[in-house]
PDB file of C-alpha atoms and ligand atoms in Angstrom:
ATOM      1  CA  MET A  14     160.929 164.721  57.126  1.00  0.00           C
ATOM      2  CA  THR A  15     162.407 167.050  58.797  1.00  0.00           C
ATOM      3  CA  GLN A  16     165.822 168.592  56.897  1.00  0.00           C
ATOM      4  CA  VAL A  17     168.032 169.624  58.556  1.00  0.00           C
ATOM      5  CA  LEU A  18     171.049 171.974  57.060  1.00  0.00           C
ATOM      6  CA  ASP A  19     174.497 172.235  58.129  1.00  0.00           C
ATOM      7  CA  LEU A  20     174.722 176.309  57.190  1.00  0.00           C
ATOM      8  CA  GLY A  21     176.479 177.417  60.277  1.00  0.00           C
ATOM      9  CA  PRO A  22     176.760 180.437  62.266  1.00  0.00           C
ATOM     10  CA  ARG A  23     174.245 183.252  61.151  1.00  0.00           C
ATOM     11  CA  ILE A  24     175.941 186.247  59.593  1.00  0.00           C
ATOM     12  CA  GLU A  25     173.274 188.984  59.325  1.00  0.00           C
ATOM     13  CA  LEU A  26     169.575 188.470  59.426  1.00  0.00           C
ATOM     14  CA  VAL A  27     165.968 190.669  57.431  1.00  0.00           C
ATOM     15  CA  SER A  28     163.915 189.912  59.752  1.00  0.00           C
ATOM     16  CA  MET A  29     160.956 191.109  57.754  1.00  0.00           C
ATOM     17  CA  ASP A  30     161.720 191.365  53.691  1.00  0.00           C
ATOM     18  CA  PRO A  31     160.080 194.305  52.367  1.00  0.00           C
ATOM     19  CA  HIS A  32     159.944 193.118  48.724  1.00  0.00           C
ATOM     20  CA  PHE A  33     158.708 189.582  49.363  1.00  0.00           C
ATOM     21  CA  HIS A  34     155.865 189.086  52.406  1.00  0.00           C
ATOM     22  CA  ASP A  35     157.972 190.034  55.385  1.00  0.00           C
ATOM     23  CA  ILE A  36     159.930 186.788  55.074  1.00  0.00           C
ATOM     24  CA  SER A  37     162.940 186.286  56.912  1.00  0.00           C
ATOM     25  CA  ILE A  38     166.323 186.164  54.966  1.00  0.00           C
ATOM     26  CA  ALA A  39     169.333 185.406  57.272  1.00  0.00           C
ATOM     27  CA  LEU A  40     173.512 185.105  55.455  1.00  0.00           C
ATOM     28  CA  TYR A  41     174.978 182.192  56.888  1.00  0.00           C
ATOM     29  CA  ARG A  42     178.674 180.932  56.840  1.00  0.00           C
ATOM     30  CA  PRO A  43     178.520 177.262  55.922  1.00  0.00           C
ATOM     31  CA  GLY A  44     182.167 175.385  55.741  1.00  0.00           C
ATOM     32  CA  PRO A  45     185.337 175.020  58.410  1.00  0.00           C
ATOM     33  CA  ASP A  46     186.737 178.397  59.156  1.00  0.00           C
ATOM     34  CA  ASN A  47     190.043 177.647  57.808  1.00  0.00           C
ATOM     35  CA  ALA A  48     188.418 177.403  54.028  1.00  0.00           C
ATOM     36  CA  PRO A  49     187.864 179.735  51.402  1.00  0.00           C
ATOM     37  CA  ALA A  50     185.819 181.783  53.411  1.00  0.00           C
ATOM     38  CA  ALA A  51     182.085 180.910  51.357  1.00  0.00           C
ATOM     39  CA  TYR A  52     178.345 182.455  52.725  1.00  0.00           C
ATOM     40  CA  LYS A  53     174.641 180.918  51.596  1.00  0.00           C
ATOM     41  CA  VAL A  54     171.496 183.275  51.478  1.00  0.00           C
ATOM     42  CA  HIS A  55     168.847 181.515  52.773  1.00  0.00           C
ATOM     43  CA  THR A  56     165.428 181.327  53.741  1.00  0.00           C
ATOM     44  CA  TYR A  57     163.266 179.017  56.392  1.00  0.00           C
ATOM     45  CA  SER A  58     159.924 179.839  54.659  1.00  0.00           C
ATOM     46  CA  HIS A  59     158.227 178.017  51.293  1.00  0.00           C
ATOM     47  CA  LEU A  60     156.434 180.437  49.919  1.00  0.00           C
ATOM     48  CA  PRO A  61     155.966 180.032  46.475  1.00  0.00           C
ATOM     49  CA  GLY A  62     158.630 182.297  44.754  1.00  0.00           C
ATOM     50  CA  ALA A  63     161.047 182.120  47.949  1.00  0.00           C
ATOM     51  CA  ALA A  64     163.706 180.032  45.946  1.00  0.00           C
ATOM     52  CA  GLU A  65     164.059 182.983  43.123  1.00  0.00           C
ATOM     53  CA  ARG A  66     163.802 185.747  46.265  1.00  0.00           C
ATOM     54  CA  ILE A  67     167.321 184.015  47.813  1.00  0.00           C
ATOM     55  CA  ALA A  68     168.528 183.653  44.459  1.00  0.00           C
ATOM     56  CA  ARG A  69     167.608 187.473  42.961  1.00  0.00           C
ATOM     57  CA  VAL A  70     169.058 188.672  46.349  1.00  0.00           C
ATOM     58  CA  ALA A  71     172.538 186.348  45.608  1.00  0.00           C
ATOM     59  CA  GLU A  72     172.224 187.595  41.456  1.00  0.00           C
ATOM     60  CA  ALA A  73     173.009 191.070  43.936  1.00  0.00           C
ATOM     61  CA  MET A  74     175.181 190.461  45.981  1.00  0.00           C
ATOM     62  CA  GLN A  75     177.594 189.157  43.352  1.00  0.00           C
ATOM     63  CA  ILE A  76     177.202 192.223  41.402  1.00  0.00           C
ATOM     64  CA  LEU A  77     177.148 194.839  43.723  1.00  0.00           C
ATOM     65  CA  GLY A  78     180.174 193.421  45.597  1.00  0.00           C
ATOM     66  CA  GLY A  79     182.337 191.727  43.266  1.00  0.00           C
ATOM     67  CA  MET A  80     181.001 187.914  44.880  1.00  0.00           C
ATOM     68  CA  GLU A  81     181.675 184.941  42.887  1.00  0.00           C
ATOM     69  CA  GLN A  82     179.964 181.938  43.431  1.00  0.00           C
ATOM     70  CA  THR A  83     181.871 178.752  44.337  1.00  0.00           C
ATOM     71  CA  SER A  84     181.613 174.827  43.660  1.00  0.00           C
ATOM     72  CA  ASP A  85     179.391 174.294  46.530  1.00  0.00           C
ATOM     73  CA  ASP A  86     176.571 177.303  44.963  1.00  0.00           C
ATOM     74  CA  LEU A  87     177.966 179.202  47.981  1.00  0.00           C
ATOM     75  CA  LEU A  88     179.154 182.723  47.529  1.00  0.00           C
ATOM     76  CA  GLY A  89     182.801 184.463  48.100  1.00  0.00           C
ATOM     77  CA  PHE A  90     185.147 186.994  47.475  1.00  0.00           C
ATOM     78  CA  PRO A  91     187.945 186.519  45.089  1.00  0.00           C
ATOM     79  CA  CYS A  92     190.214 186.814  47.340  1.00  0.00           C
ATOM     80  CA  GLY A  93     189.298 183.459  49.688  1.00  0.00           C
ATOM     81  CA  GLN A  94     188.862 186.714  52.920  1.00  0.00           C
ATOM     82  CA  ALA A  95     185.662 186.885  54.836  1.00  0.00           C
ATOM     83  CA  HIS A  96     185.152 190.911  54.878  1.00  0.00           C
ATOM     84  CA  MET A  97     182.343 189.879  57.458  1.00  0.00           C
ATOM     85  CA  PHE A  98     181.670 193.281  58.207  1.00  0.00           C
ATOM     86  CA  ALA A  99     181.201 194.769  54.244  1.00  0.00           C
ATOM     87  CA  VAL A 100     179.353 191.221  53.963  1.00  0.00           C
ATOM     88  CA  LYS A 101     176.915 192.046  56.658  1.00  0.00           C
ATOM     89  CA  ARG A 102     176.347 195.611  54.387  1.00  0.00           C
ATOM     90  CA  LEU A 103     176.576 194.123  51.185  1.00  0.00           C
ATOM     91  CA  PHE A 104     173.651 191.517  52.088  1.00  0.00           C
ATOM     92  CA  LEU A 105     171.836 194.043  53.774  1.00  0.00           C
ATOM     93  CA  GLU A 106     171.957 196.236  50.241  1.00  0.00           C
ATOM     94  CA  ALA A 107     170.899 193.213  48.589  1.00  0.00           C
ATOM     95  CA  CYS A 108     167.781 192.634  50.207  1.00  0.00           C
ATOM     96  CA  LYS A 109     167.194 196.680  50.286  1.00  0.00           C
ATOM     97  CA  LEU A 110     166.696 196.738  46.485  1.00  0.00           C
ATOM     98  CA  PRO A 111     163.678 196.619  44.841  1.00  0.00           C
ATOM     99  CA  PRO A 112     162.866 193.485  42.102  1.00  0.00           C
ATOM    100  CA  ALA A 113     161.703 196.064  39.875  1.00  0.00           C
ATOM    101  CA  GLN A 114     165.180 198.264  39.846  1.00  0.00           C
ATOM    102  CA  PRO A 115     168.000 196.680  37.404  1.00  0.00           C
ATOM    103  CA  ILE A 116     171.068 195.083  39.004  1.00  0.00           C
ATOM    104  CA  GLU A 117     173.813 197.460  38.855  1.00  0.00           C
ATOM    105  CA  PRO A 118     176.850 198.284  39.931  1.00  0.00           C
ATOM    106  CA  ARG A 119     177.355 201.030  41.980  1.00  0.00           C
ATOM    107  CA  PRO A 120     180.189 204.020  40.788  1.00  0.00           C
ATOM    108  CA  LEU A 121     183.409 205.114  42.574  1.00  0.00           C
ATOM    109  CA  HIS A 122     181.938 208.189  43.617  1.00  0.00           C
ATOM    110  CA  ILE A 123     179.366 209.799  45.766  1.00  0.00           C
ATOM    111  CA  PHE A 124     178.437 213.405  45.916  1.00  0.00           C
ATOM    112  CA  ASP A 125     178.569 214.818  48.871  1.00  0.00           C
ATOM    113  CA  LYS A 126     175.940 217.945  50.471  1.00  0.00           C
ATOM    114  CA  LYS A 127     178.516 219.692  53.469  1.00  0.00           C
ATOM    115  CA  ALA A 128     181.023 219.729  51.053  1.00  0.00           C
ATOM    116  CA  ASN A 129     178.824 220.531  47.354  1.00  0.00           C
ATOM    117  CA  THR A 130     181.632 218.725  46.149  1.00  0.00           C
ATOM    118  CA  THR A 131     181.878 215.404  44.103  1.00  0.00           C
ATOM    119  CA  ILE A 132     183.607 212.734  46.153  1.00  0.00           C
ATOM    120  CA  ALA A 133     185.444 209.648  44.018  1.00  0.00           C
ATOM    121  CA  VAL A 134     187.533 206.953  45.180  1.00  0.00           C
ATOM    122  CA  ALA A 135     190.403 205.456  42.630  1.00  0.00           C
ATOM    123  CA  SER A 136     191.191 201.948  42.579  1.00  0.00           C
ATOM    124  CA  LEU A 137     195.389 202.270  42.914  1.00  0.00           C
ATOM    125  CA  GLY A 138     195.660 198.043  42.630  1.00  0.00           C
ATOM    126  CA  GLN A 139     196.051 195.984  44.812  1.00  0.00           C
ATOM    127  CA  GLY A 140     193.520 196.755  46.936  1.00  0.00           C
ATOM    128  CA  LEU A 141     194.630 199.795  47.743  1.00  0.00           C
ATOM    129  CA  TYR A 142     192.552 202.688  47.756  1.00  0.00           C
ATOM    130  CA  GLU A 143     192.517 206.627  47.632  1.00  0.00           C
ATOM    131  CA  VAL A 144     189.339 208.908  48.664  1.00  0.00           C
ATOM    132  CA  ARG A 145     189.577 212.082  46.735  1.00  0.00           C
ATOM    133  CA  ALA A 146     187.619 215.660  46.652  1.00  0.00           C
ATOM    134  CA  THR A 147     186.793 216.191  42.479  1.00  0.00           C
ATOM    135  CA  GLN A 148     187.008 220.078  43.387  1.00  0.00           C
ATOM    136  CA  GLN A 149     188.148 222.656  45.910  1.00  0.00           C
ATOM    137  CA  ALA A 150     185.835 223.050  48.105  1.00  0.00           C
ATOM    138  CA  PRO A 151     185.614 223.974  51.949  1.00  0.00           C
ATOM    139  CA  GLY A 152     185.541 221.155  53.992  1.00  0.00           C
ATOM    140  CA  ALA A 153     186.231 219.501  51.574  1.00  0.00           C
ATOM    141  CA  GLU A 154     189.359 217.953  53.096  1.00  0.00           C
ATOM    142  CA  ARG A 155     187.738 217.064  56.163  1.00  0.00           C
ATOM    143  CA  ARG A 156     184.843 215.166  54.403  1.00  0.00           C
ATOM    144  CA  VAL A 157     187.240 212.923  52.769  1.00  0.00           C
ATOM    145  CA  ALA A 158     189.338 212.060  55.817  1.00  0.00           C
ATOM    146  CA  THR A 159     185.499 211.302  57.233  1.00  0.00           C
ATOM    147  CA  ILE A 160     184.239 208.858  53.961  1.00  0.00           C
ATOM    148  CA  ALA A 161     188.205 207.123  54.171  1.00  0.00           C
ATOM    149  CA  ARG A 162     187.381 206.316  58.001  1.00  0.00           C
ATOM    150  CA  GLY A 163     183.808 205.207  56.975  1.00  0.00           C
ATOM    151  CA  LEU A 164     185.539 203.239  54.619  1.00  0.00           C
ATOM    152  CA  ILE A 165     187.315 201.660  57.396  1.00  0.00           C
ATOM    153  CA  ARG A 166     184.470 200.986  59.550  1.00  0.00           C
ATOM    154  CA  LEU A 167     182.651 199.120  57.213  1.00  0.00           C
ATOM    155  CA  GLY A 168     184.911 197.565  54.742  1.00  0.00           C
ATOM    156  CA  GLU A 169     187.268 196.745  57.889  1.00  0.00           C
ATOM    157  CA  MET A 170     189.844 198.547  55.656  1.00  0.00           C
ATOM    158  CA  GLU A 171     193.087 199.100  57.188  1.00  0.00           C
ATOM    159  CA  GLU A 172     194.342 202.802  57.458  1.00  0.00           C
ATOM    160  CA  VAL A 173     198.075 204.220  55.139  1.00  0.00           C
ATOM    161  CA  SER A 174     200.028 205.578  57.996  1.00  0.00           C
ATOM    162  CA  ASP A 175     201.592 208.349  56.039  1.00  0.00           C
ATOM    163  CA  ASN A 176     198.336 208.840  53.965  1.00  0.00           C
ATOM    164  CA  PRO A 177     194.692 209.523  55.728  1.00  0.00           C
ATOM    165  CA  ASN A 178     193.366 209.689  52.466  1.00  0.00           C
ATOM    166  CA  GLN A 179     194.139 206.402  51.556  1.00  0.00           C
ATOM    167  CA  VAL A 180     192.973 203.347  52.766  1.00  0.00           C
ATOM    168  CA  ARG A 181     193.210 199.267  52.077  1.00  0.00           C
ATOM    169  CA  PHE A 182     192.150 195.876  51.793  1.00  0.00           C
ATOM    170  CA  GLY A 183     194.119 193.564  53.769  1.00  0.00           C
ATOM    171  CA  CYS A 184     194.237 190.823  51.783  1.00  0.00           C
ATOM    172  CA  GLY A 185     195.697 192.579  48.717  1.00  0.00           C
ATOM    173  CA  TYR A 186     192.920 192.469  46.751  1.00  0.00           C
ATOM    174  CA  SER A 187     190.798 195.008  44.403  1.00  0.00           C
ATOM    175  CA  HIS A 188     187.470 194.695  45.772  1.00  0.00           C
ATOM    176  CA  ASP A 189     185.672 198.087  43.636  1.00  0.00           C
ATOM    177  CA  ALA A 190     182.215 196.769  43.456  1.00  0.00           C
ATOM    178  CA  LEU A 191     182.774 196.189  47.488  1.00  0.00           C
ATOM    179  CA  ILE A 192     184.202 200.299  47.425  1.00  0.00           C
ATOM    180  CA  GLY A 193     181.269 200.938  45.547  1.00  0.00           C
ATOM    181  CA  LEU A 194     178.754 200.040  47.448  1.00  0.00           C
ATOM    182  CA  LEU A 195     180.387 201.050  50.621  1.00  0.00           C
ATOM    183  CA  LEU A 196     180.931 204.919  49.946  1.00  0.00           C
ATOM    184  CA  VAL A 197     177.364 205.271  50.383  1.00  0.00           C
ATOM    185  CA  ARG A 198     177.302 204.574  53.636  1.00  0.00           C
ATOM    186  CA  ALA A 199     180.554 205.930  54.633  1.00  0.00           C
ATOM    187  CA  PRO A 200     179.847 209.685  54.716  1.00  0.00           C
ATOM    188  CA  ASN A 201     177.486 208.207  58.115  1.00  0.00           C
ATOM    189  CA  VAL A 202     178.144 205.132  59.274  1.00  0.00           C
ATOM    190  CA  ARG A 203     176.318 205.754  62.697  1.00  0.00           C
ATOM    191  CA  ALA A 204     173.440 205.753  60.984  1.00  0.00           C
ATOM    192  CA  ALA A 205     174.756 202.808  58.568  1.00  0.00           C
ATOM    193  CA  VAL A 206     174.973 201.031  61.915  1.00  0.00           C
ATOM    194  CA  ARG A 207     171.496 201.377  63.342  1.00  0.00           C
ATOM    195  CA  GLU A 208     169.445 200.433  60.045  1.00  0.00           C
ATOM    196  CA  ALA A 209     171.778 197.260  60.716  1.00  0.00           C
ATOM    197  CA  GLU A 210     170.026 196.473  63.738  1.00  0.00           C
ATOM    198  CA  ALA A 211     166.679 198.131  63.207  1.00  0.00           C
ATOM    199  CA  MET A 212     166.505 195.205  59.639  1.00  0.00           C
ATOM    200  CA  ALA A 213     167.508 192.568  61.670  1.00  0.00           C
ATOM    201  CA  SER A 214     165.620 193.252  64.816  1.00  0.00           C
ATOM    202  CA  ARG A 215     162.127 194.084  62.828  1.00  0.00           C
ATOM    203  CA  GLY A 216     159.357 191.758  64.396  1.00  0.00           C
ATOM    204  CA  VAL A 217     162.055 189.460  65.593  1.00  0.00           C
ATOM    205  CA  LEU A 218     159.702 187.689  67.823  1.00  0.00           C
ATOM    206  CA  SER A 219     156.846 186.840  65.003  1.00  0.00           C
ATOM    207  CA  ALA A 220     160.164 186.059  62.883  1.00  0.00           C
ATOM    208  CA  PRO A 221     159.757 181.540  62.442  1.00  0.00           C
ATOM    209  CA  SER A 222     163.765 181.227  61.255  1.00  0.00           C
ATOM    210  CA  ASN A 223     165.086 183.814  64.127  1.00  0.00           C
ATOM    211  CA  GLN A 224     166.411 179.782  65.381  1.00  0.00           C
ATOM    212  CA  GLU A 225     169.070 179.980  67.727  1.00  0.00           C
TER     213      GLU A 225
HETATM  214 ZN1   ZN B  12     189.354 190.479  49.726  1.00  0.00          ZN
END
């Protein structure tokens, strides 16, 4: 018997999981568009251990991105919004995490080599964040602006008109874990986009789950 799954549209794909037998893992969005956005991590692989691998990725998405399990065993953000770009990045990072590594939320700061200073993001509440260099350093101001723009791109965040160092989530909710996750990639958005394309397309011609 073939089980027909109503998974909804596929949002993102890791065509060959580097940590589990090169299986394909995908993120789907089941459910109607007018309901709070909910996602499902899924594989068509029936290898022993595949279900545990999927559970680990889903757990990582909760810890690294602040998602919660919904009543239907799906994943959603507390605000109910889709946060589509951010959830794609979150899914890719969750799949990349080596299985032996403990899953911990990322801090809200990174060391920036170009400005030779730590750049931190302060959560000001209600979805508003401010990017700050922790020390005066040549070029730090420019790096802060670059990272703020990177967060806007990767997290589909909004600009704050009178302050280029502030960004906000349109939903009005704080998503601290998600900011920590996006912050790692915010200094180099182009590399993040290239990586996502590579992860989706690697071996895609032979991937049995490429059923669209
Ligand atoms: Zn939100």
